PDB file of C-alpha atoms in Angstrom:
ATOM      1  CA  UNK U   1      12.473  -2.395 -17.314  1.00  0.00           C
ATOM      2  CA  UNK U   2      13.177  -5.754 -15.808  1.00  0.00           C
ATOM      3  CA  UNK U   3      10.871  -8.752 -15.603  1.00  0.00           C
ATOM      4  CA  UNK U   4       7.986  -7.115 -17.443  1.00  0.00           C
ATOM      5  CA  UNK U   5       4.869  -9.206 -17.198  1.00  0.00           C
ATOM      6  CA  UNK U   6       1.322  -8.503 -18.257  1.00  0.00           C
ATOM      7  CA  UNK U   7      -0.667  -7.304 -15.282  1.00  0.00           C
ATOM      8  CA  UNK U   8      -3.734  -5.266 -14.551  1.00  0.00           C
ATOM      9  CA  UNK U   9      -3.170  -1.850 -13.055  1.00  0.00           C
ATOM     10  CA  UNK U  10      -5.099  -0.542 -10.079  1.00  0.00           C
ATOM     11  CA  UNK U  11      -6.775   2.132 -12.193  1.00  0.00           C
ATOM     12  CA  UNK U  12      -8.148  -0.540 -14.550  1.00  0.00           C
ATOM     13  CA  UNK U  13     -10.237  -2.217 -11.864  1.00  0.00           C
ATOM     14  CA  UNK U  14     -14.012  -1.935 -11.791  1.00  0.00           C
ATOM     15  CA  UNK U  15     -15.261   1.061  -9.801  1.00  0.00           C
ATOM     16  CA  UNK U  16     -17.676  -1.116  -7.800  1.00  0.00           C
ATOM     17  CA  UNK U  17     -14.752  -3.280  -6.675  1.00  0.00           C
ATOM     18  CA  UNK U  18     -12.691  -0.182  -5.837  1.00  0.00           C
ATOM     19  CA  UNK U  19     -15.581   1.139  -3.714  1.00  0.00           C
ATOM     20  CA  UNK U  20     -15.608  -2.189  -1.856  1.00  0.00           C
ATOM     21  CA  UNK U  21     -11.888  -1.692  -1.180  1.00  0.00           C
ATOM     22  CA  UNK U  22     -12.442   1.856   0.122  1.00  0.00           C
ATOM     23  CA  UNK U  23     -15.255   0.646   2.370  1.00  0.00           C
ATOM     24  CA  UNK U  24     -13.209  -2.280   3.693  1.00  0.00           C
ATOM     25  CA  UNK U  25     -10.319   0.004   4.607  1.00  0.00           C
ATOM     26  CA  UNK U  26     -12.575   2.496   6.393  1.00  0.00           C
ATOM     27  CA  UNK U  27     -14.477  -0.231   8.242  1.00  0.00           C
ATOM     28  CA  UNK U  28     -11.360  -2.144   9.315  1.00  0.00           C
ATOM     29  CA  UNK U  29      -9.522   1.027  10.360  1.00  0.00           C
ATOM     30  CA  UNK U  30     -12.475   2.351  12.361  1.00  0.00           C
ATOM     31  CA  UNK U  31     -12.889  -0.994  14.135  1.00  0.00           C
ATOM     32  CA  UNK U  32      -9.179  -1.168  14.918  1.00  0.00           C
ATOM     33  CA  UNK U  33      -9.028   2.433  16.144  1.00  0.00           C
ATOM     34  CA  UNK U  34     -11.972   1.815  18.469  1.00  0.00           C
ATOM     35  CA  UNK U  35     -10.536  -1.446  19.817  1.00  0.00           C
ATOM     36  CA  UNK U  36      -6.985  -0.166  20.376  1.00  0.00           C
ATOM     37  CA  UNK U  37      -7.506   3.298  21.837  1.00  0.00           C
ATOM     38  CA  UNK U  38      -6.532   5.018  18.588  1.00  0.00           C
ATOM     39  CA  UNK U  39      -3.683   2.573  17.868  1.00  0.00           C
ATOM     40  CA  UNK U  40      -1.996   3.264  21.202  1.00  0.00           C
ATOM     41  CA  UNK U  41      -0.080  -0.025  20.796  1.00  0.00           C
ATOM     42  CA  UNK U  42       1.804   1.297  17.760  1.00  0.00           C
ATOM     43  CA  UNK U  43       5.253   2.866  18.072  1.00  0.00           C
ATOM     44  CA  UNK U  44       4.405   5.552  15.530  1.00  0.00           C
ATOM     45  CA  UNK U  45       7.887   7.146  15.336  1.00  0.00           C
ATOM     46  CA  UNK U  46       9.349   3.680  14.592  1.00  0.00           C
ATOM     47  CA  UNK U  47       6.681   2.990  11.961  1.00  0.00           C
ATOM     48  CA  UNK U  48       7.338   6.303  10.241  1.00  0.00           C
ATOM     49  CA  UNK U  49      11.093   5.743  10.351  1.00  0.00           C
ATOM     50  CA  UNK U  50      10.658   2.271   8.856  1.00  0.00           C
ATOM     51  CA  UNK U  51       8.385   3.623   6.127  1.00  0.00           C
ATOM     52  CA  UNK U  52      10.915   6.367   5.385  1.00  0.00           C
ATOM     53  CA  UNK U  53      13.659   3.789   4.827  1.00  0.00           C
ATOM     54  CA  UNK U  54      11.341   1.652   2.704  1.00  0.00           C
ATOM     55  CA  UNK U  55      10.121   4.547   0.558  1.00  0.00           C
ATOM     56  CA  UNK U  56      13.693   5.701  -0.047  1.00  0.00           C
ATOM     57  CA  UNK U  57      14.618   2.168  -1.154  1.00  0.00           C
ATOM     58  CA  UNK U  58      11.597   2.014  -3.434  1.00  0.00           C
ATOM     59  CA  UNK U  59      12.263   5.468  -4.902  1.00  0.00           C
ATOM     60  CA  UNK U  60      15.833   4.461  -5.749  1.00  0.00           C
ATOM     61  CA  UNK U  61      14.683   1.557  -7.962  1.00  0.00           C
ATOM     62  CA  UNK U  62      11.292   2.745  -9.157  1.00  0.00           C
ATOM     63  CA  UNK U  63      12.467   4.065 -12.551  1.00  0.00           C
ATOM     64  CA  UNK U  64      14.136   0.792 -13.487  1.00  0.00           C
ATOM     65  CA  UNK U  65      11.576  -1.604 -12.043  1.00  0.00           C
ATOM     66  CA  UNK U  66       8.168  -3.046 -12.753  1.00  0.00           C
ATOM     67  CA  UNK U  67       5.493  -3.425 -10.046  1.00  0.00           C
ATOM     68  CA  UNK U  68       5.590  -7.212 -10.420  1.00  0.00           C
ATOM     69  CA  UNK U  69       9.387  -7.554 -10.074  1.00  0.00           C
ATOM     70  CA  UNK U  70      10.374  -9.866  -7.232  1.00  0.00           C
ATOM     71  CA  UNK U  71      12.482  -7.163  -5.575  1.00  0.00           C
ATOM     72  CA  UNK U  72       9.543  -4.752  -5.662  1.00  0.00           C
ATOM     73  CA  UNK U  73       7.207  -7.364  -4.275  1.00  0.00           C
ATOM     74  CA  UNK U  74       9.642  -7.973  -1.403  1.00  0.00           C
ATOM     75  CA  UNK U  75       9.490  -4.241  -0.636  1.00  0.00           C
ATOM     76  CA  UNK U  76       5.699  -4.312  -0.818  1.00  0.00           C
ATOM     77  CA  UNK U  77       5.690  -7.229   1.601  1.00  0.00           C
ATOM     78  CA  UNK U  78       7.715  -5.035   3.969  1.00  0.00           C
ATOM     79  CA  UNK U  79       5.151  -2.264   3.436  1.00  0.00           C
ATOM     80  CA  UNK U  80       2.341  -4.688   4.294  1.00  0.00           C
ATOM     81  CA  UNK U  81       4.187  -5.829   7.437  1.00  0.00           C
ATOM     82  CA  UNK U  82       4.694  -2.222   8.564  1.00  0.00           C
ATOM     83  CA  UNK U  83       1.043  -1.401   7.834  1.00  0.00           C
ATOM     84  CA  UNK U  84       0.009  -4.453   9.835  1.00  0.00           C
ATOM     85  CA  UNK U  85       1.465  -2.939  13.003  1.00  0.00           C
ATOM     86  CA  UNK U  86      -1.712  -0.838  13.118  1.00  0.00           C
ATOM     87  CA  UNK U  87      -4.097  -3.655  12.150  1.00  0.00           C
ATOM     88  CA  UNK U  88      -3.848  -6.584   9.762  1.00  0.00           C
ATOM     89  CA  UNK U  89      -5.724  -5.426   6.662  1.00  0.00           C
ATOM     90  CA  UNK U  90      -7.710  -7.758   4.494  1.00  0.00           C
ATOM     91  CA  UNK U  91      -6.939  -7.921   0.792  1.00  0.00           C
ATOM     92  CA  UNK U  92      -9.687  -5.378   0.065  1.00  0.00           C
ATOM     93  CA  UNK U  93      -8.574  -3.036   2.851  1.00  0.00           C
ATOM     94  CA  UNK U  94      -4.946  -3.145   1.692  1.00  0.00           C
ATOM     95  CA  UNK U  95      -6.074  -2.162  -1.805  1.00  0.00           C
ATOM     96  CA  UNK U  96      -8.177   0.524  -0.128  1.00  0.00           C
ATOM     97  CA  UNK U  97      -5.000   1.865   1.451  1.00  0.00           C
ATOM     98  CA  UNK U  98      -3.428   2.180  -2.000  1.00  0.00           C
ATOM     99  CA  UNK U  99      -6.509   4.096  -3.118  1.00  0.00           C
ATOM    100  CA  UNK U 100      -6.288   6.322  -0.041  1.00  0.00           C
ATOM    101  CA  UNK U 101      -2.703   7.192  -0.949  1.00  0.00           C
ATOM    102  CA  UNK U 102      -3.922   8.178  -4.412  1.00  0.00           C
ATOM    103  CA  UNK U 103      -7.109  10.010  -3.447  1.00  0.00           C
ATOM    104  CA  UNK U 104      -6.074  11.868  -0.289  1.00  0.00           C
ATOM    105  CA  UNK U 105      -4.112  14.962  -1.282  1.00  0.00           C
ATOM    106  CA  UNK U 106      -1.885  15.026   1.807  1.00  0.00           C
ATOM    107  CA  UNK U 107      -1.038  11.327   1.475  1.00  0.00           C
ATOM    108  CA  UNK U 108      -0.430  11.658  -2.261  1.00  0.00           C
ATOM    109  CA  UNK U 109       1.875  14.642  -1.722  1.00  0.00           C
ATOM    110  CA  UNK U 110       3.707  12.880   1.115  1.00  0.00           C
ATOM    111  CA  UNK U 111       4.407   9.745  -0.919  1.00  0.00           C
ATOM    112  CA  UNK U 112       5.134  11.535  -4.181  1.00  0.00           C
ATOM    113  CA  UNK U 113       7.746  13.639  -2.380  1.00  0.00           C
ATOM    114  CA  UNK U 114       9.898  10.479  -2.449  1.00  0.00           C
ATOM    115  CA  UNK U 115       9.354  10.098  -6.212  1.00  0.00           C
ATOM    116  CA  UNK U 116       6.806  11.781  -8.514  1.00  0.00           C
ATOM    117  CA  UNK U 117       5.385   8.375  -9.524  1.00  0.00           C
ATOM    118  CA  UNK U 118       5.449   6.783  -6.063  1.00  0.00           C
ATOM    119  CA  UNK U 119       1.690   6.677  -5.505  1.00  0.00           C
ATOM    120  CA  UNK U 120       0.867   5.252  -8.936  1.00  0.00           C
ATOM    121  CA  UNK U 121       3.667   2.689  -8.645  1.00  0.00           C
ATOM    122  CA  UNK U 122       2.687   1.727  -5.089  1.00  0.00           C
ATOM    123  CA  UNK U 123      -0.916   1.244  -6.188  1.00  0.00           C
ATOM    124  CA  UNK U 124       0.040  -1.103  -8.997  1.00  0.00           C
ATOM    125  CA  UNK U 125       2.601  -2.952  -6.869  1.00  0.00           C
ATOM    126  CA  UNK U 126       0.107  -3.373  -4.020  1.00  0.00           C
ATOM    127  CA  UNK U 127      -2.442  -4.705  -6.500  1.00  0.00           C
ATOM    128  CA  UNK U 128       0.081  -7.269  -7.754  1.00  0.00           C
ATOM    129  CA  UNK U 129       0.894  -8.164  -4.135  1.00  0.00           C
ATOM    130  CA  UNK U 130      -2.766  -8.784  -3.295  1.00  0.00           C
ATOM    131  CA  UNK U 131      -3.070 -11.064  -6.312  1.00  0.00           C
ATOM    132  CA  UNK U 132       0.132 -13.060  -5.763  1.00  0.00           C
ATOM    133  CA  UNK U 133       0.894 -13.063  -2.051  1.00  0.00           C
ATOM    134  CA  UNK U 134       0.109 -16.082   0.062  1.00  0.00           C
ATOM    135  CA  UNK U 135      -0.864 -13.599   2.757  1.00  0.00           C
ATOM    136  CA  UNK U 136      -4.336 -13.447   1.226  1.00  0.00           C
ATOM    137  CA  UNK U 137      -4.749 -17.113   0.267  1.00  0.00           C
TER     138      UNK U 137
END
């Protein structure tokens, strides 16, 4: 692996904090859905195409990368930007999205179809992103 640094993994976080993340995601999504007529402003086919390209890029480097690698964090920034087409998630809500990928069977299966470790890797990489990105300063 390249650029290995000590970091906390998503599954090592306190359950109370993780519940706050789940709640933030649900609350922010529900508010956004209500205010935007179910995200009618989003070009969903374009979003899904962009995510497909991103997930294929991530899958191609996942086995030789670390969640904190600069190249991975650039891909996670792209993921955040794509996600933000729906609504701009707070730090907690973005972590909640990573948890949703892990805990929702359909989302887990969808993401892990790109790579068997995609969801776990995404969760850790998103956690690193929320800790290091200026987006949440």
